[in-house]
Amino acid sequence: MRLWSAGNDDDARPAPGTPVFVARDLTKVYRMGEVEVHALRGMDLELFAGEFVVLLGPSGSGKSTLLNILGGLDVPSGGTVRYREHDLVGANERLLTKYRREHVGFVFQFYNLIPSLTARENIALVTEISRHPMAPEEALALVDLADRMDHFPSQLSGGQQQRVAIARAVAKRPDVLLCDEPTGALDITSGKVVLGVLARVNRELGTTTAVITHNAAIAAMADRVVTIADGRISKVLRNEHKASPEDLAW
Amino acid sequence: MSMLDRKLRRDLLRMKGQAAAIALVVACAVAAYVGSTTTYRALRSSNEEYYDRFAFADVFAELRRAPATLASRIAEIPGSGTVETRIVADGPMNIPDFAEPATAHLVSIPPGGPRLNRLVLLSGRMPEPGSDEALAGETLLKLHHLHLGDAVSVILEGARRTLRIVGTATSPEFIFEIRPGDLLPDDAHFAVFWAPEADLAAAMRMEGAFNNVVLRLAPGADRQNVLDNLDRLLEPYGCLGAYGRDRHVSHRFISDEIRQLQGVAVFMPAVFLGVAAFLLNVAFSRLVGTQREQIAAIKALGYGNAAVGLHFLQLAGVIVLLGTLVGTLAGAWFGSVMTKMYALFYHLPLFRYELDPSAVAAAVLLSLLTAFAGVAGAVRRAVRLPPAEAMRPPAPPRYRATLLERLGLGRLLGPVGRMILRSLGRRPVRALLTAVGVAAAMAILVLGAFLDDSISWMMDLQFRRAQLEDATVTFVEPRDPAVVVELRGLPGVSRVEPFRAVPVVLRAGHRTWRIGILGLPASPALHRISDRGGNLVDIPAAGLMLTDKLADLLHVHPGDDLGVDVLEGTRPRKTVRLAAVVRDLIGLSAYMELDALNRLAGHGPAVSGAFLSVDQASEKELHRRLKDAPMVAGVLLQRVAVASFEATNAQYLLFFTGILVLFAAVISVGVVYNSARVTLAERERELASLRVLGFTRGEVSAVLLGELAVLVVLALPLGCLFGVGFSALIARNLSSDLFRVPLVVENSTFAFAALVVLGASLLTALAVRRRIDRLDLVEVLKTKE
Ligand SMILES: Nc1ncnc2c1ncn2[C@@H]1O[C@H](COP(=O)(O)OP(=O)(O)O)[C@@H](O)[C@H]1O
Ligand SMILES: [Mg+2]
């Protein structure tokens, strides 16, 4: 079953394997008064359509910074990034908002659900501003939470909240799914369920998925593992055999 | 409904306590604004319409006697429109079952009815000539329980006349029924009557003559020019100087009142809106703070900055509009009550209250502007919040040792004290503004009570400490000083202080002022003159003493010479040196030493009346005797006049004080509650952690409520200061030619204001305390981070 709507030709999904993100010599410097923090120190990276990438690295290595730039939440200090034909460096706030709205799905470490909206409403928050969304109920079914539709975030466990967040991210049928430590706040069991959902979305919807983690064990379920150290890419590894999330050794 | 709207609705429900507090403060602002603005407009437009429809004159002149033929020459003055000549007379009046002497002020009704200062017939019918019939003001009937058909007697030209009341009426000339020269309306002892011209002419021996002129100016006429011409024409006939509406006593009372209302309409809402803006600022800063991650996520999900900004503006807008709605309803009620009060007070026949849509629109606009000003900072922060924040946990709040602690005072405080101090030190501006908000509440109370304090002080100074006379007797004409002996012989009279009053026109360059110079002994024993500070002032042995207001009007200073045209007797024109200026509280007055004044006026020593000290037990008997004395034009009983003024005043003050207490309570509750809720929300985890560490509920409450207590206590002196400041502003606004409102605030007023504020704060603190007691430890500590 192909869930992707074929309606808009201009944004037609690229063939699997073509590069969707191309970053060259990416740098990011945070200035905190006198101190300059070099979060990214010249990074070259490609992400390919339909692949499941794990970005691995120790805390403070610049993973979130990279992901924020790819997702249009932040702009680099130097270098270039393109998402297909979109230049993410020169774009202004309005264009970045449009880019996020149309192409990107986010999953955050702390879920960031709106506490005053139910699971279904949190998803509707996104679907009501996207062009070809799936129904919130459908998205919830995808993460096996159809029965928790009308629960408020405070009535859900951490793992369930993260699944709602994933449903919220995928409900608009994004081209890319960017997840920053999606299991960082979860125990093993819920973490595996969440990863399973991400793998399923990647598999069934063909959404290009990038997952940040400092947990090396998760790397086994990726198509490719990009290791980041001190603002640079230190290693890229292609998995011949993807492990299923259930089999991960945590 | 969009999801953001749904979020808005639920956020609003969640913060309902705070929202209600803010909405209430806005409601107070709107109520004060709508109430006073609509009342002000109703009063002004009703007054104008009344003047217009009932042809209130523009120019007034009193004279001794002029032939009726002069009327056509008055009409020829360029710029004069309708002219009406009348007969006006004052006479001692005997009211059935009323022992005290009173004065009747009679105005003639020309055949066919007045064309100027037209009558509003309130009940009964117009009087028929030749049958002693007259119209009276309604107050007279009400106060003395008289009915149509009842009669009073009046002494005119030495003869007793009966006036049978066949109807009640009012006219734009007597919105305030006040004796010319008096400072306070004295409805019990002064009444206006309208009688047919022929009857009054006969009684006053004025057939074919008149002694009073009113006229309306032609459109575009130069009023001063008409006044000058009229003065020239009427001077030979004993005119004391024509004057315009600006010196018409009833008109001045009314226009002062209108001006004051306008001041209130601006001042009170400004205070409330300021407080509302502050509350919104605090509440929304906090809201944006707690929703930091939500805002970032919403942006990350593809909502633009405008959508986020609008979302918060809408939330503020909803709160404020709720307040505006309540405030408009309250304001309409308040306005209609005030209008009714004014209508009663002024006997205005045309009083229509309208909830003016433009006033409501202005209120809505003003409160929305205030709201947006209040939340602008918070909304800007929400709009500017980088969406990448959504990925990051919030940084822990930064605390540091406060200045007090660095000075070594920290050691004196326990950990709870230090937490309070640091929490205050972390947000000094908010702490200060909270104190300022509470202080504003207190200031409003001080302001409300200040009026009472000042008026009481003024009345007390003027009528109890300075002027010691119990009664004032005025003669029909100046008399030989020997009359003093006669007065001293009256029952109960222990002291008699004669005075002379000489009508004059004071001239200083092109400026003139018509006034009676009061001649008193150099050091009066009864009618003493006091300055604003309550110090008694001696009358200079030679020369003139003016009140500072009058000196200002004439632009003269001590040492200057003034021209004095005496308007009685041989009417000499003289020059007098201004010897002193007294800074007093009430009215415009001119004083001279009795003998000096007699020399100025010409024809030998004479007295116009006397101030009496009367034994209260003999008052009744004295009244009876004076009532029957034909030489007596009028008797003013100080005590009675003051008491009736104070009674009326007390009634209004009670109403306004009640409203102000309500306002102040709303502000203090609003500020304290808001502050408590915000602090509680910010420090829920901290407080819960303390509980887990073994602190008792009381100790934990102390951390939060202690902070509030510090702020409220800080607010008390600040509130006194603001209160005095507000009062000074209002005192300036209320001061007129008739009164200078002194800035007097009694200690009891400060105490009362402090008590109300403390009470409201305490009740609020108790409500918050219940919330702290119910803190769900597990739930609070479970929330992320
Ligand atoms: N907003 C910021 N201001 C200053 N420094 C930052 C900011 N965001 C990240 N950093 C710094 O940049 C570096 C990389 O951070 P980040 O990308 O969050 O790392 P990671 O996600 O791999 O843990 C760290 O040293 C971090 O302290
Ligand atoms: Mg990170």
PDB file of C-alpha atoms in Angstrom, chain B residues 391-515:
ATOM      1  CA  MET B 391      14.992  20.437  20.745  1.00  0.00           C
ATOM      2  CA  ARG B 392      16.642  21.607  23.926  1.00  0.00           C
ATOM      3  CA  PRO B 393      15.555  21.367  27.537  1.00  0.00           C
ATOM      4  CA  PRO B 394      15.208  24.784  29.205  1.00  0.00           C
ATOM      5  CA  ALA B 395      18.143  26.198  31.102  1.00  0.00           C
ATOM      6  CA  PRO B 396      17.646  26.275  34.867  1.00  0.00           C
ATOM      7  CA  PRO B 397      16.729  29.744  36.170  1.00  0.00           C
ATOM      8  CA  ARG B 398      19.674  31.833  37.225  1.00  0.00           C
ATOM      9  CA  TYR B 399      19.776  32.928  40.832  1.00  0.00           C
ATOM     10  CA  ARG B 400      22.413  34.880  42.596  1.00  0.00           C
ATOM     11  CA  ALA B 401      23.069  36.317  45.984  1.00  0.00           C
ATOM     12  CA  THR B 402      21.185  39.581  46.334  1.00  0.00           C
ATOM     13  CA  LEU B 403      22.748  42.873  47.241  1.00  0.00           C
ATOM     14  CA  LEU B 404      21.387  42.583  50.777  1.00  0.00           C
ATOM     15  CA  GLU B 405      23.072  39.243  51.189  1.00  0.00           C
ATOM     16  CA  ARG B 406      26.315  40.495  49.763  1.00  0.00           C
ATOM     17  CA  LEU B 407      26.163  43.185  52.381  1.00  0.00           C
ATOM     18  CA  GLY B 408      26.134  40.426  54.937  1.00  0.00           C
ATOM     19  CA  LEU B 409      22.479  40.597  55.842  1.00  0.00           C
ATOM     20  CA  GLY B 410      21.898  37.105  54.517  1.00  0.00           C
ATOM     21  CA  ARG B 411      23.279  35.606  57.669  1.00  0.00           C
ATOM     22  CA  LEU B 412      20.454  37.172  59.632  1.00  0.00           C
ATOM     23  CA  LEU B 413      17.911  35.286  57.537  1.00  0.00           C
ATOM     24  CA  GLY B 414      17.054  31.627  57.596  1.00  0.00           C
ATOM     25  CA  PRO B 415      16.972  29.608  54.371  1.00  0.00           C
ATOM     26  CA  VAL B 416      13.316  30.559  53.845  1.00  0.00           C
ATOM     27  CA  GLY B 417      14.165  34.240  54.188  1.00  0.00           C
ATOM     28  CA  ARG B 418      17.007  33.845  51.747  1.00  0.00           C
ATOM     29  CA  MET B 419      14.777  32.086  49.223  1.00  0.00           C
ATOM     30  CA  ILE B 420      12.295  34.924  49.478  1.00  0.00           C
ATOM     31  CA  LEU B 421      15.004  37.504  49.061  1.00  0.00           C
ATOM     32  CA  ARG B 422      16.592  35.794  46.073  1.00  0.00           C
ATOM     33  CA  SER B 423      13.279  35.231  44.386  1.00  0.00           C
ATOM     34  CA  LEU B 424      12.500  38.929  44.719  1.00  0.00           C
ATOM     35  CA  GLY B 425      15.995  39.806  43.618  1.00  0.00           C
ATOM     36  CA  ARG B 426      15.691  37.643  40.534  1.00  0.00           C
ATOM     37  CA  ARG B 427      12.795  39.696  39.167  1.00  0.00           C
ATOM     38  CA  PRO B 428      13.232  43.086  40.768  1.00  0.00           C
ATOM     39  CA  VAL B 429      11.185  44.904  38.162  1.00  0.00           C
ATOM     40  CA  ARG B 430       8.239  42.595  38.530  1.00  0.00           C
ATOM     41  CA  ALA B 431       8.499  42.790  42.314  1.00  0.00           C
ATOM     42  CA  LEU B 432       8.559  46.552  42.143  1.00  0.00           C
ATOM     43  CA  LEU B 433       5.612  46.692  39.758  1.00  0.00           C
ATOM     44  CA  THR B 434       3.618  44.332  41.957  1.00  0.00           C
ATOM     45  CA  ALA B 435       4.213  46.660  44.878  1.00  0.00           C
ATOM     46  CA  VAL B 436       3.264  49.596  42.661  1.00  0.00           C
ATOM     47  CA  GLY B 437       0.040  47.837  41.649  1.00  0.00           C
ATOM     48  CA  VAL B 438      -0.978  47.263  45.256  1.00  0.00           C
ATOM     49  CA  ALA B 439       0.056  50.822  46.018  1.00  0.00           C
ATOM     50  CA  ALA B 440      -2.255  52.035  43.243  1.00  0.00           C
ATOM     51  CA  ALA B 441      -5.148  50.256  44.937  1.00  0.00           C
ATOM     52  CA  MET B 442      -4.315  51.971  48.161  1.00  0.00           C
ATOM     53  CA  ALA B 443      -3.918  55.293  46.433  1.00  0.00           C
ATOM     54  CA  ILE B 444      -7.416  55.030  45.008  1.00  0.00           C
ATOM     55  CA  LEU B 445      -8.772  54.581  48.508  1.00  0.00           C
ATOM     56  CA  VAL B 446      -6.745  57.470  49.843  1.00  0.00           C
ATOM     57  CA  LEU B 447      -8.039  59.522  46.970  1.00  0.00           C
ATOM     58  CA  GLY B 448     -11.633  58.662  47.734  1.00  0.00           C
ATOM     59  CA  ALA B 449     -11.326  59.474  51.403  1.00  0.00           C
ATOM     60  CA  PHE B 450      -9.184  62.528  50.777  1.00  0.00           C
ATOM     61  CA  LEU B 451     -12.168  64.373  49.362  1.00  0.00           C
ATOM     62  CA  ASP B 452     -14.065  63.760  52.552  1.00  0.00           C
ATOM     63  CA  ASP B 453     -11.062  64.750  54.651  1.00  0.00           C
ATOM     64  CA  SER B 454     -10.456  67.915  52.704  1.00  0.00           C
ATOM     65  CA  ILE B 455     -14.037  69.050  52.598  1.00  0.00           C
ATOM     66  CA  SER B 456     -14.488  68.323  56.303  1.00  0.00           C
ATOM     67  CA  TRP B 457     -11.281  70.143  57.068  1.00  0.00           C
ATOM     68  CA  MET B 458     -12.314  73.065  54.928  1.00  0.00           C
ATOM     69  CA  MET B 459     -15.785  73.250  56.412  1.00  0.00           C
ATOM     70  CA  ASP B 460     -14.371  72.882  59.883  1.00  0.00           C
ATOM     71  CA  LEU B 461     -11.797  75.577  59.338  1.00  0.00           C
ATOM     72  CA  GLN B 462     -14.169  77.997  57.695  1.00  0.00           C
ATOM     73  CA  PHE B 463     -17.285  77.511  59.735  1.00  0.00           C
ATOM     74  CA  ARG B 464     -16.119  76.228  63.097  1.00  0.00           C
ATOM     75  CA  ARG B 465     -12.643  77.562  63.716  1.00  0.00           C
ATOM     76  CA  ALA B 466     -12.478  80.826  61.766  1.00  0.00           C
ATOM     77  CA  GLN B 467     -16.046  82.042  61.595  1.00  0.00           C
ATOM     78  CA  LEU B 468     -17.554  81.744  65.026  1.00  0.00           C
ATOM     79  CA  GLU B 469     -20.880  83.459  64.362  1.00  0.00           C
ATOM     80  CA  ASP B 470     -24.053  81.442  64.755  1.00  0.00           C
ATOM     81  CA  ALA B 471     -26.167  83.694  62.593  1.00  0.00           C
ATOM     82  CA  THR B 472     -25.766  86.460  60.074  1.00  0.00           C
ATOM     83  CA  VAL B 473     -28.350  89.214  59.910  1.00  0.00           C
ATOM     84  CA  THR B 474     -28.508  91.364  56.809  1.00  0.00           C
ATOM     85  CA  PHE B 475     -30.426  94.639  56.752  1.00  0.00           C
ATOM     86  CA  VAL B 476     -32.519  95.828  53.883  1.00  0.00           C
ATOM     87  CA  GLU B 477     -30.480  99.035  53.808  1.00  0.00           C
ATOM     88  CA  PRO B 478     -27.342 100.260  55.629  1.00  0.00           C
ATOM     89  CA  ARG B 479     -28.301 101.452  59.087  1.00  0.00           C
ATOM     90  CA  ASP B 480     -26.953 103.543  61.882  1.00  0.00           C
ATOM     91  CA  PRO B 481     -24.375 101.682  64.018  1.00  0.00           C
ATOM     92  CA  ALA B 482     -26.683 102.207  66.989  1.00  0.00           C
ATOM     93  CA  VAL B 483     -28.673  99.234  65.736  1.00  0.00           C
ATOM     94  CA  VAL B 484     -26.006  97.033  67.300  1.00  0.00           C
ATOM     95  CA  VAL B 485     -27.386  97.859  70.704  1.00  0.00           C
ATOM     96  CA  GLU B 486     -30.826  96.758  69.572  1.00  0.00           C
ATOM     97  CA  LEU B 487     -29.480  93.469  68.283  1.00  0.00           C
ATOM     98  CA  ARG B 488     -27.594  92.867  71.488  1.00  0.00           C
ATOM     99  CA  GLY B 489     -30.878  93.123  73.315  1.00  0.00           C
ATOM    100  CA  LEU B 490     -32.405  90.241  71.370  1.00  0.00           C
ATOM    101  CA  PRO B 491     -32.972  86.983  73.266  1.00  0.00           C
ATOM    102  CA  GLY B 492     -29.939  84.669  73.478  1.00  0.00           C
ATOM    103  CA  VAL B 493     -27.590  87.050  71.671  1.00  0.00           C
ATOM    104  CA  SER B 494     -24.316  87.204  73.548  1.00  0.00           C
ATOM    105  CA  ARG B 495     -22.181  88.956  71.025  1.00  0.00           C
ATOM    106  CA  VAL B 496     -22.787  91.227  68.038  1.00  0.00           C
ATOM    107  CA  GLU B 497     -20.222  92.075  65.422  1.00  0.00           C
ATOM    108  CA  PRO B 498     -21.454  94.642  62.932  1.00  0.00           C
ATOM    109  CA  PHE B 499     -20.262  94.595  59.345  1.00  0.00           C
ATOM    110  CA  ARG B 500     -20.584  96.830  56.369  1.00  0.00           C
ATOM    111  CA  ALA B 501     -20.928  95.489  52.833  1.00  0.00           C
ATOM    112  CA  VAL B 502     -20.436  97.939  50.013  1.00  0.00           C
ATOM    113  CA  PRO B 503     -21.065  96.929  46.425  1.00  0.00           C
ATOM    114  CA  VAL B 504     -18.235  98.165  44.235  1.00  0.00           C
ATOM    115  CA  VAL B 505     -16.543  97.617  40.947  1.00  0.00           C
ATOM    116  CA  LEU B 506     -12.809  97.039  41.382  1.00  0.00           C
ATOM    117  CA  ARG B 507     -10.712  98.271  38.491  1.00  0.00           C
ATOM    118  CA  ALA B 508      -7.133  97.335  37.674  1.00  0.00           C
ATOM    119  CA  GLY B 509      -6.233  98.494  34.204  1.00  0.00           C
ATOM    120  CA  HIS B 510      -8.806  97.061  31.831  1.00  0.00           C
ATOM    121  CA  ARG B 511      -9.758  94.341  34.304  1.00  0.00           C
ATOM    122  CA  THR B 512     -12.817  94.858  36.473  1.00  0.00           C
ATOM    123  CA  TRP B 513     -14.611  92.794  39.053  1.00  0.00           C
ATOM    124  CA  ARG B 514     -17.901  93.509  40.719  1.00  0.00           C
ATOM    125  CA  ILE B 515     -17.968  92.545  44.350  1.00  0.00           C
TER     126      ILE B 515
END
